[in-house]
PDB file of N, CA and C in Angstrom:
ATOM      1  N   MET A   1      32.101  -3.524   9.094  1.00 46.00           N
ATOM      2  CA  MET A   1      31.646  -2.167   8.955  1.00 46.00           C
ATOM      3  C   MET A   1      30.327  -2.039   8.342  1.00 46.00           C
ATOM      4  N   ALA A   2      29.999  -2.935   7.347  1.00 49.00           N
ATOM      5  CA  ALA A   2      28.911  -2.775   6.644  1.00 49.00           C
ATOM      6  C   ALA A   2      27.543  -3.265   7.704  1.00 49.00           C
ATOM      7  N   GLY A   3      27.921  -4.069   8.595  1.00 48.00           N
ATOM      8  CA  GLY A   3      26.707  -4.525   9.689  1.00 48.00           C
ATOM      9  C   GLY A   3      26.299  -3.211  10.325  1.00 48.00           C
ATOM     10  N   LEU A   4      27.168  -2.296  10.480  1.00 49.00           N
ATOM     11  CA  LEU A   4      26.653  -1.121  11.379  1.00 49.00           C
ATOM     12  C   LEU A   4      25.815  -0.193  10.721  1.00 49.00           C
ATOM     13  N   GLU A   5      26.096   0.018   9.202  1.00 52.00           N
ATOM     14  CA  GLU A   5      25.366   0.837   8.415  1.00 52.00           C
ATOM     15  C   GLU A   5      23.904   0.285   8.282  1.00 52.00           C
ATOM     16  N   THR A   6      23.829  -1.224   8.215  1.00 57.00           N
ATOM     17  CA  THR A   6      22.467  -1.776   8.060  1.00 57.00           C
ATOM     18  C   THR A   6      21.833  -1.563   9.268  1.00 57.00           C
ATOM     19  N   ASP A   7      22.344  -1.676  10.456  1.00 63.00           N
ATOM     20  CA  ASP A   7      21.860  -1.595  11.693  1.00 63.00           C
ATOM     21  C   ASP A   7      21.036  -0.225  11.729  1.00 63.00           C
ATOM     22  N   ASN A   8      21.632   0.809  11.273  1.00 71.00           N
ATOM     23  CA  ASN A   8      21.153   2.230  11.504  1.00 71.00           C
ATOM     24  C   ASN A   8      20.026   2.634  10.389  1.00 71.00           C
ATOM     25  N   ALA A   9      19.898   1.592   9.644  1.00 77.00           N
ATOM     26  CA  ALA A   9      18.977   1.860   8.337  1.00 77.00           C
ATOM     27  C   ALA A   9      17.535   2.092   8.817  1.00 77.00           C
ATOM     28  N   PRO A  10      16.927   1.274   9.666  1.00 76.00           N
ATOM     29  CA  PRO A  10      15.575   1.648  10.156  1.00 76.00           C
ATOM     30  C   PRO A  10      15.446   2.777  10.896  1.00 76.00           C
ATOM     31  N   GLU A  11      16.516   3.244  11.738  1.00 75.00           N
ATOM     32  CA  GLU A  11      16.468   4.357  12.609  1.00 75.00           C
ATOM     33  C   GLU A  11      16.479   5.728  11.532  1.00 75.00           C
ATOM     34  N   ILE A  12      17.285   5.596  10.578  1.00 79.00           N
ATOM     35  CA  ILE A  12      17.553   6.609   9.575  1.00 79.00           C
ATOM     36  C   ILE A  12      16.102   6.721   8.843  1.00 79.00           C
ATOM     37  N   ARG A  13      15.581   5.714   8.403  1.00 80.00           N
ATOM     38  CA  ARG A  13      14.325   5.767   7.779  1.00 80.00           C
ATOM     39  C   ARG A  13      13.177   6.281   8.557  1.00 80.00           C
ATOM     40  N   LYS A  14      12.996   5.979   9.993  1.00 76.00           N
ATOM     41  CA  LYS A  14      12.176   6.512  10.865  1.00 76.00           C
ATOM     42  C   LYS A  14      12.279   8.030  11.048  1.00 76.00           C
ATOM     43  N   GLU A  15      13.538   8.459  11.127  1.00 77.00           N
ATOM     44  CA  GLU A  15      13.909   9.963  11.218  1.00 77.00           C
ATOM     45  C   GLU A  15      13.362  10.742   9.902  1.00 77.00           C
ATOM     46  N   THR A  16      13.756  10.135   8.751  1.00 83.00           N
ATOM     47  CA  THR A  16      13.199  10.801   7.600  1.00 83.00           C
ATOM     48  C   THR A  16      11.755  10.722   7.414  1.00 83.00           C
ATOM     49  N   THR A  17      11.195   9.940   7.821  1.00 83.00           N
ATOM     50  CA  THR A  17       9.721   9.700   7.699  1.00 83.00           C
ATOM     51  C   THR A  17       9.042  10.843   8.793  1.00 83.00           C
ATOM     52  N   ARG A  18       9.633  10.949   9.890  1.00 80.00           N
ATOM     53  CA  ARG A  18       9.333  11.984  10.903  1.00 80.00           C
ATOM     54  C   ARG A  18       9.515  13.461  10.233  1.00 80.00           C
ATOM     55  N   THR A  19      10.569  13.596   9.863  1.00 82.00           N
ATOM     56  CA  THR A  19      10.901  14.817   9.314  1.00 82.00           C
ATOM     57  C   THR A  19       9.837  15.224   8.188  1.00 82.00           C
ATOM     58  N   PHE A  20       9.675  14.289   7.125  1.00 87.00           N
ATOM     59  CA  PHE A  20       8.786  14.466   6.165  1.00 87.00           C
ATOM     60  C   PHE A  20       7.354  14.726   6.660  1.00 87.00           C
ATOM     61  N   ILE A  21       6.804  14.093   7.668  1.00 83.00           N
ATOM     62  CA  ILE A  21       5.516  14.317   8.149  1.00 83.00           C
ATOM     63  C   ILE A  21       5.366  15.680   8.719  1.00 83.00           C
ATOM     64  N   ALA A  22       6.526  16.171   9.482  1.00 83.00           N
ATOM     65  CA  ALA A  22       6.510  17.203  10.243  1.00 83.00           C
ATOM     66  C   ALA A  22       6.464  18.519   9.145  1.00 83.00           C
ATOM     67  N   GLN A  23       7.251  18.277   8.226  1.00 87.00           N
ATOM     68  CA  GLN A  23       7.429  19.425   7.226  1.00 87.00           C
ATOM     69  C   GLN A  23       6.037  19.535   6.336  1.00 87.00           C
ATOM     70  N   LEU A  24       5.536  18.385   6.076  1.00 90.00           N
ATOM     71  CA  LEU A  24       4.249  18.253   5.307  1.00 90.00           C
ATOM     72  C   LEU A  24       3.271  19.104   6.119  1.00 90.00           C
ATOM     73  N   TYR A  25       3.077  18.601   7.374  1.00 88.00           N
ATOM     74  CA  TYR A  25       1.903  19.365   8.171  1.00 88.00           C
ATOM     75  C   TYR A  25       2.181  20.811   8.304  1.00 88.00           C
ATOM     76  N   VAL A  26       3.429  21.305   8.529  1.00 88.00           N
ATOM     77  CA  VAL A  26       3.660  22.811   8.642  1.00 88.00           C
ATOM     78  C   VAL A  26       3.325  23.454   7.514  1.00 88.00           C
ATOM     79  N   TRP A  27       3.799  22.907   6.136  1.00 92.00           N
ATOM     80  CA  TRP A  27       3.503  23.366   4.977  1.00 92.00           C
ATOM     81  C   TRP A  27       1.857  23.500   4.693  1.00 92.00           C
ATOM     82  N   ALA A  28       1.394  22.289   4.889  1.00 91.00           N
ATOM     83  CA  ALA A  28      -0.094  22.390   4.867  1.00 91.00           C
ATOM     84  C   ALA A  28      -0.886  23.333   5.683  1.00 91.00           C
ATOM     85  N   PHE A  29      -0.418  23.585   6.996  1.00 90.00           N
ATOM     86  CA  PHE A  29      -0.954  24.600   7.729  1.00 90.00           C
ATOM     87  C   PHE A  29      -0.658  25.940   7.181  1.00 90.00           C
ATOM     88  N   PHE A  30       0.316  26.417   6.556  1.00 91.00           N
ATOM     89  CA  PHE A  30       0.384  27.747   5.962  1.00 91.00           C
ATOM     90  C   PHE A  30      -0.315  27.703   4.809  1.00 91.00           C
ATOM     91  N   ILE A  31      -0.321  26.781   4.082  1.00 94.00           N
ATOM     92  CA  ILE A  31      -1.226  26.618   2.710  1.00 94.00           C
ATOM     93  C   ILE A  31      -2.760  26.867   2.971  1.00 94.00           C
ATOM     94  N   VAL A  32      -3.108  26.268   3.974  1.00 91.00           N
ATOM     95  CA  VAL A  32      -4.576  26.254   4.467  1.00 91.00           C
ATOM     96  C   VAL A  32      -4.898  27.816   4.906  1.00 91.00           C
ATOM     97  N   ILE A  33      -4.057  28.464   5.726  1.00 91.00           N
ATOM     98  CA  ILE A  33      -4.128  29.763   6.146  1.00 91.00           C
ATOM     99  C   ILE A  33      -4.077  30.730   4.957  1.00 91.00           C
ATOM    100  N   GLY A  34      -3.159  30.507   3.885  1.00 92.00           N
ATOM    101  CA  GLY A  34      -3.139  31.412   2.785  1.00 92.00           C
ATOM    102  C   GLY A  34      -4.508  31.086   1.970  1.00 92.00           C
ATOM    103  N   LEU A  35      -4.878  29.819   1.699  1.00 92.00           N
ATOM    104  CA  LEU A  35      -6.326  29.686   1.184  1.00 92.00           C
ATOM    105  C   LEU A  35      -7.338  30.430   1.875  1.00 92.00           C
ATOM    106  N   VAL A  36      -7.472  30.372   3.139  1.00 90.00           N
ATOM    107  CA  VAL A  36      -8.563  31.098   3.735  1.00 90.00           C
ATOM    108  C   VAL A  36      -8.511  32.440   3.542  1.00 90.00           C
ATOM    109  N   LEU A  37      -7.188  33.134   3.601  1.00 90.00           N
ATOM    110  CA  LEU A  37      -7.178  34.598   3.120  1.00 90.00           C
ATOM    111  C   LEU A  37      -7.648  34.943   1.925  1.00 90.00           C
ATOM    112  N   ILE A  38      -7.268  33.933   0.877  1.00 93.00           N
ATOM    113  CA  ILE A  38      -7.431  34.162  -0.546  1.00 93.00           C
ATOM    114  C   ILE A  38      -8.926  34.024  -0.802  1.00 93.00           C
ATOM    115  N   GLY A  39      -9.756  32.903  -0.226  1.00 91.00           N
ATOM    116  CA  GLY A  39     -11.086  32.690  -0.384  1.00 91.00           C
ATOM    117  C   GLY A  39     -11.643  33.890   0.300  1.00 91.00           C
ATOM    118  N   GLY A  40     -11.255  34.468   1.392  1.00 90.00           N
ATOM    119  CA  GLY A  40     -12.038  35.690   1.961  1.00 90.00           C
ATOM    120  C   GLY A  40     -11.864  36.861   1.127  1.00 90.00           C
ATOM    121  N   LEU A  41     -10.814  37.150   0.547  1.00 91.00           N
ATOM    122  CA  LEU A  41     -10.643  38.094  -0.387  1.00 91.00           C
ATOM    123  C   LEU A  41     -11.600  38.053  -1.778  1.00 91.00           C
ATOM    124  N   VAL A  42     -11.593  36.728  -2.265  1.00 92.00           N
ATOM    125  CA  VAL A  42     -12.517  36.561  -3.388  1.00 92.00           C
ATOM    126  C   VAL A  42     -14.005  36.810  -3.079  1.00 92.00           C
ATOM    127  N   SER A  43     -14.390  36.296  -1.700  1.00 90.00           N
ATOM    128  CA  SER A  43     -15.765  36.377  -1.243  1.00 90.00           C
ATOM    129  C   SER A  43     -16.041  37.737  -0.821  1.00 90.00           C
ATOM    130  N   GLY A  44     -15.034  38.817  -0.726  1.00 91.00           N
ATOM    131  CA  GLY A  44     -15.356  39.903  -0.066  1.00 91.00           C
ATOM    132  C   GLY A  44     -15.695  39.923   1.324  1.00 91.00           C
ATOM    133  N   PHE A  45     -15.014  39.278   2.216  1.00 88.00           N
ATOM    134  CA  PHE A  45     -14.940  39.218   3.585  1.00 88.00           C
ATOM    135  C   PHE A  45     -14.456  40.588   4.177  1.00 88.00           C
ATOM    136  N   THR A  46     -15.351  40.980   5.202  1.00 91.00           N
ATOM    137  CA  THR A  46     -14.811  41.973   5.999  1.00 91.00           C
ATOM    138  C   THR A  46     -13.630  41.616   6.861  1.00 91.00           C
ATOM    139  N   VAL A  47     -13.100  42.568   7.633  1.00 90.00           N
ATOM    140  CA  VAL A  47     -11.997  42.280   8.497  1.00 90.00           C
ATOM    141  C   VAL A  47     -12.233  41.264   9.605  1.00 90.00           C
ATOM    142  N   ASP A  48     -13.393  41.620  10.094  1.00 92.00           N
ATOM    143  CA  ASP A  48     -13.965  40.725  11.088  1.00 92.00           C
ATOM    144  C   ASP A  48     -14.115  39.330  10.723  1.00 92.00           C
ATOM    145  N   GLU A  49     -14.809  39.158   9.639  1.00 91.00           N
ATOM    146  CA  GLU A  49     -14.881  38.063   8.992  1.00 91.00           C
ATOM    147  C   GLU A  49     -13.614  37.311   8.749  1.00 91.00           C
ATOM    148  N   HIS A  50     -12.436  37.821   8.306  1.00 89.00           N
ATOM    149  CA  HIS A  50     -11.355  37.228   7.859  1.00 89.00           C
ATOM    150  C   HIS A  50     -10.785  36.749   9.372  1.00 89.00           C
ATOM    151  N   LYS A  51     -10.823  37.797  10.343  1.00 90.00           N
ATOM    152  CA  LYS A  51     -10.252  37.326  11.661  1.00 90.00           C
ATOM    153  C   LYS A  51     -11.224  36.128  12.297  1.00 90.00           C
ATOM    154  N   ASP A  52     -12.316  35.976  12.057  1.00 91.00           N
ATOM    155  CA  ASP A  52     -13.066  34.972  12.712  1.00 91.00           C
ATOM    156  C   ASP A  52     -12.808  33.814  11.856  1.00 91.00           C
ATOM    157  N   MET A  53     -12.695  33.653  10.500  1.00 90.00           N
ATOM    158  CA  MET A  53     -12.262  32.535   9.792  1.00 90.00           C
ATOM    159  C   MET A  53     -10.752  32.156  10.319  1.00 90.00           C
ATOM    160  N   LEU A  54      -9.878  33.003  10.516  1.00 89.00           N
ATOM    161  CA  LEU A  54      -8.416  32.747  10.825  1.00 89.00           C
ATOM    162  C   LEU A  54      -8.439  32.029  12.253  1.00 89.00           C
ATOM    163  N   ILE A  55      -9.061  32.484  13.117  1.00 91.00           N
ATOM    164  CA  ILE A  55      -9.169  32.168  14.460  1.00 91.00           C
ATOM    165  C   ILE A  55      -9.813  30.806  14.472  1.00 91.00           C
ATOM    166  N   THR A  56     -10.749  30.229  13.786  1.00 90.00           N
ATOM    167  CA  THR A  56     -11.358  29.177  13.496  1.00 90.00           C
ATOM    168  C   THR A  56     -10.408  28.037  13.067  1.00 90.00           C
ATOM    169  N   VAL A  57      -9.847  28.414  11.887  1.00 89.00           N
ATOM    170  CA  VAL A  57      -8.934  27.447  11.245  1.00 89.00           C
ATOM    171  C   VAL A  57      -7.805  27.291  12.005  1.00 89.00           C
ATOM    172  N   SER A  58      -7.103  28.279  12.572  1.00 86.00           N
ATOM    173  CA  SER A  58      -5.940  28.104  13.321  1.00 86.00           C
ATOM    174  C   SER A  58      -6.062  27.554  14.632  1.00 86.00           C
ATOM    175  N   GLY A  59      -7.350  27.479  15.239  1.00 88.00           N
ATOM    176  CA  GLY A  59      -7.669  26.938  16.454  1.00 88.00           C
ATOM    177  C   GLY A  59      -7.821  25.362  16.337  1.00 88.00           C
ATOM    178  N   VAL A  60      -8.290  25.032  15.070  1.00 88.00           N
ATOM    179  CA  VAL A  60      -8.449  23.633  14.612  1.00 88.00           C
ATOM    180  C   VAL A  60      -7.013  22.986  14.561  1.00 88.00           C
ATOM    181  N   LEU A  61      -6.281  23.629  13.519  1.00 86.00           N
ATOM    182  CA  LEU A  61      -4.905  23.078  13.316  1.00 86.00           C
ATOM    183  C   LEU A  61      -3.855  23.340  14.096  1.00 86.00           C
ATOM    184  N   SER A  62      -3.855  24.336  15.017  1.00 85.00           N
ATOM    185  CA  SER A  62      -2.522  24.558  15.806  1.00 85.00           C
ATOM    186  C   SER A  62      -2.361  23.639  16.856  1.00 85.00           C
ATOM    187  N   GLY A  63      -3.268  22.928  17.261  1.00 86.00           N
ATOM    188  CA  GLY A  63      -2.976  21.856  18.334  1.00 86.00           C
ATOM    189  C   GLY A  63      -2.318  20.791  17.894  1.00 86.00           C
ATOM    190  N   PRO A  64      -2.719  20.097  16.748  1.00 86.00           N
ATOM    191  CA  PRO A  64      -1.800  19.070  16.252  1.00 86.00           C
ATOM    192  C   PRO A  64      -0.500  19.622  15.567  1.00 86.00           C
ATOM    193  N   LEU A  65      -0.604  20.799  15.315  1.00 84.00           N
ATOM    194  CA  LEU A  65       0.861  21.339  14.789  1.00 84.00           C
ATOM    195  C   LEU A  65       1.772  21.426  15.988  1.00 84.00           C
ATOM    196  N   GLY A  66       1.282  21.939  17.147  1.00 85.00           N
ATOM    197  CA  GLY A  66       2.235  22.168  18.285  1.00 85.00           C
ATOM    198  C   GLY A  66       2.673  20.692  18.639  1.00 85.00           C
ATOM    199  N   PHE A  67       1.791  19.855  18.847  1.00 85.00           N
ATOM    200  CA  PHE A  67       2.206  18.423  19.098  1.00 85.00           C
ATOM    201  C   PHE A  67       3.258  17.926  18.055  1.00 85.00           C
ATOM    202  N   ILE A  68       3.000  18.078  16.780  1.00 81.00           N
ATOM    203  CA  ILE A  68       3.923  17.460  15.883  1.00 81.00           C
ATOM    204  C   ILE A  68       5.359  18.310  15.928  1.00 81.00           C
ATOM    205  N   VAL A  69       5.341  19.389  15.880  1.00 78.00           N
ATOM    206  CA  VAL A  69       6.636  20.138  16.030  1.00 78.00           C
ATOM    207  C   VAL A  69       7.266  19.948  17.301  1.00 78.00           C
ATOM    208  N   GLY A  70       6.385  19.564  18.461  1.00 82.00           N
ATOM    209  CA  GLY A  70       7.164  19.397  19.814  1.00 82.00           C
ATOM    210  C   GLY A  70       7.607  18.007  19.629  1.00 82.00           C
ATOM    211  N   TYR A  71       7.060  16.962  19.387  1.00 77.00           N
ATOM    212  CA  TYR A  71       7.525  15.697  18.943  1.00 77.00           C
ATOM    213  C   TYR A  71       8.664  15.647  18.251  1.00 77.00           C
ATOM    214  N   TYR A  72       8.592  16.381  17.023  1.00 73.00           N
ATOM    215  CA  TYR A  72       9.891  16.334  16.071  1.00 73.00           C
ATOM    216  C   TYR A  72      11.134  16.902  16.854  1.00 73.00           C
ATOM    217  N   PHE A  73      11.074  18.004  17.551  1.00 71.00           N
ATOM    218  CA  PHE A  73      12.220  18.629  18.099  1.00 71.00           C
ATOM    219  C   PHE A  73      12.855  17.671  19.397  1.00 71.00           C
ATOM    220  N   LYS A  74      11.736  17.058  20.033  1.00 72.00           N
ATOM    221  CA  LYS A  74      12.071  16.199  21.121  1.00 72.00           C
ATOM    222  C   LYS A  74      12.868  15.019  20.434  1.00 72.00           C
ATOM    223  N   ALA A  75      12.319  14.560  19.426  1.00 64.00           N
ATOM    224  CA  ALA A  75      12.990  13.331  18.765  1.00 64.00           C
ATOM    225  C   ALA A  75      14.391  13.702  18.194  1.00 64.00           C
ATOM    226  N   SER A  76      14.604  14.711  17.771  1.00 61.00           N
ATOM    227  CA  SER A  76      15.806  15.285  17.072  1.00 61.00           C
ATOM    228  C   SER A  76      16.828  15.494  18.204  1.00 61.00           C
ATOM    229  N   ARG A  77      16.543  15.836  19.337  1.00 63.00           N
ATOM    230  CA  ARG A  77      17.419  16.093  20.481  1.00 63.00           C
ATOM    231  C   ARG A  77      17.988  14.815  20.969  1.00 63.00           C
ATOM    232  N   GLU A  78      17.219  13.846  20.961  1.00 62.00           N
ATOM    233  CA  GLU A  78      17.428  12.348  21.400  1.00 62.00           C
ATOM    234  C   GLU A  78      18.346  11.789  20.581  1.00 62.00           C
TER     235      GLU A  78
END
């Protein structure tokens, strides 16, 4: 019985790593969005400047976010 647990250890480690990376990127995405909003408030941005900054930042970060989240959920189904 102990051999079965040892055989699954690398797969469990991979899943744990995938989960950690996916969660880290999602949290980092929201933290960056928050920092952009706070930085805009401190700098006195107008609504249009806030919108432009958010569109730029989310445009850069949302592509990898979609890939990572899609991969994570695909891997969790299998």
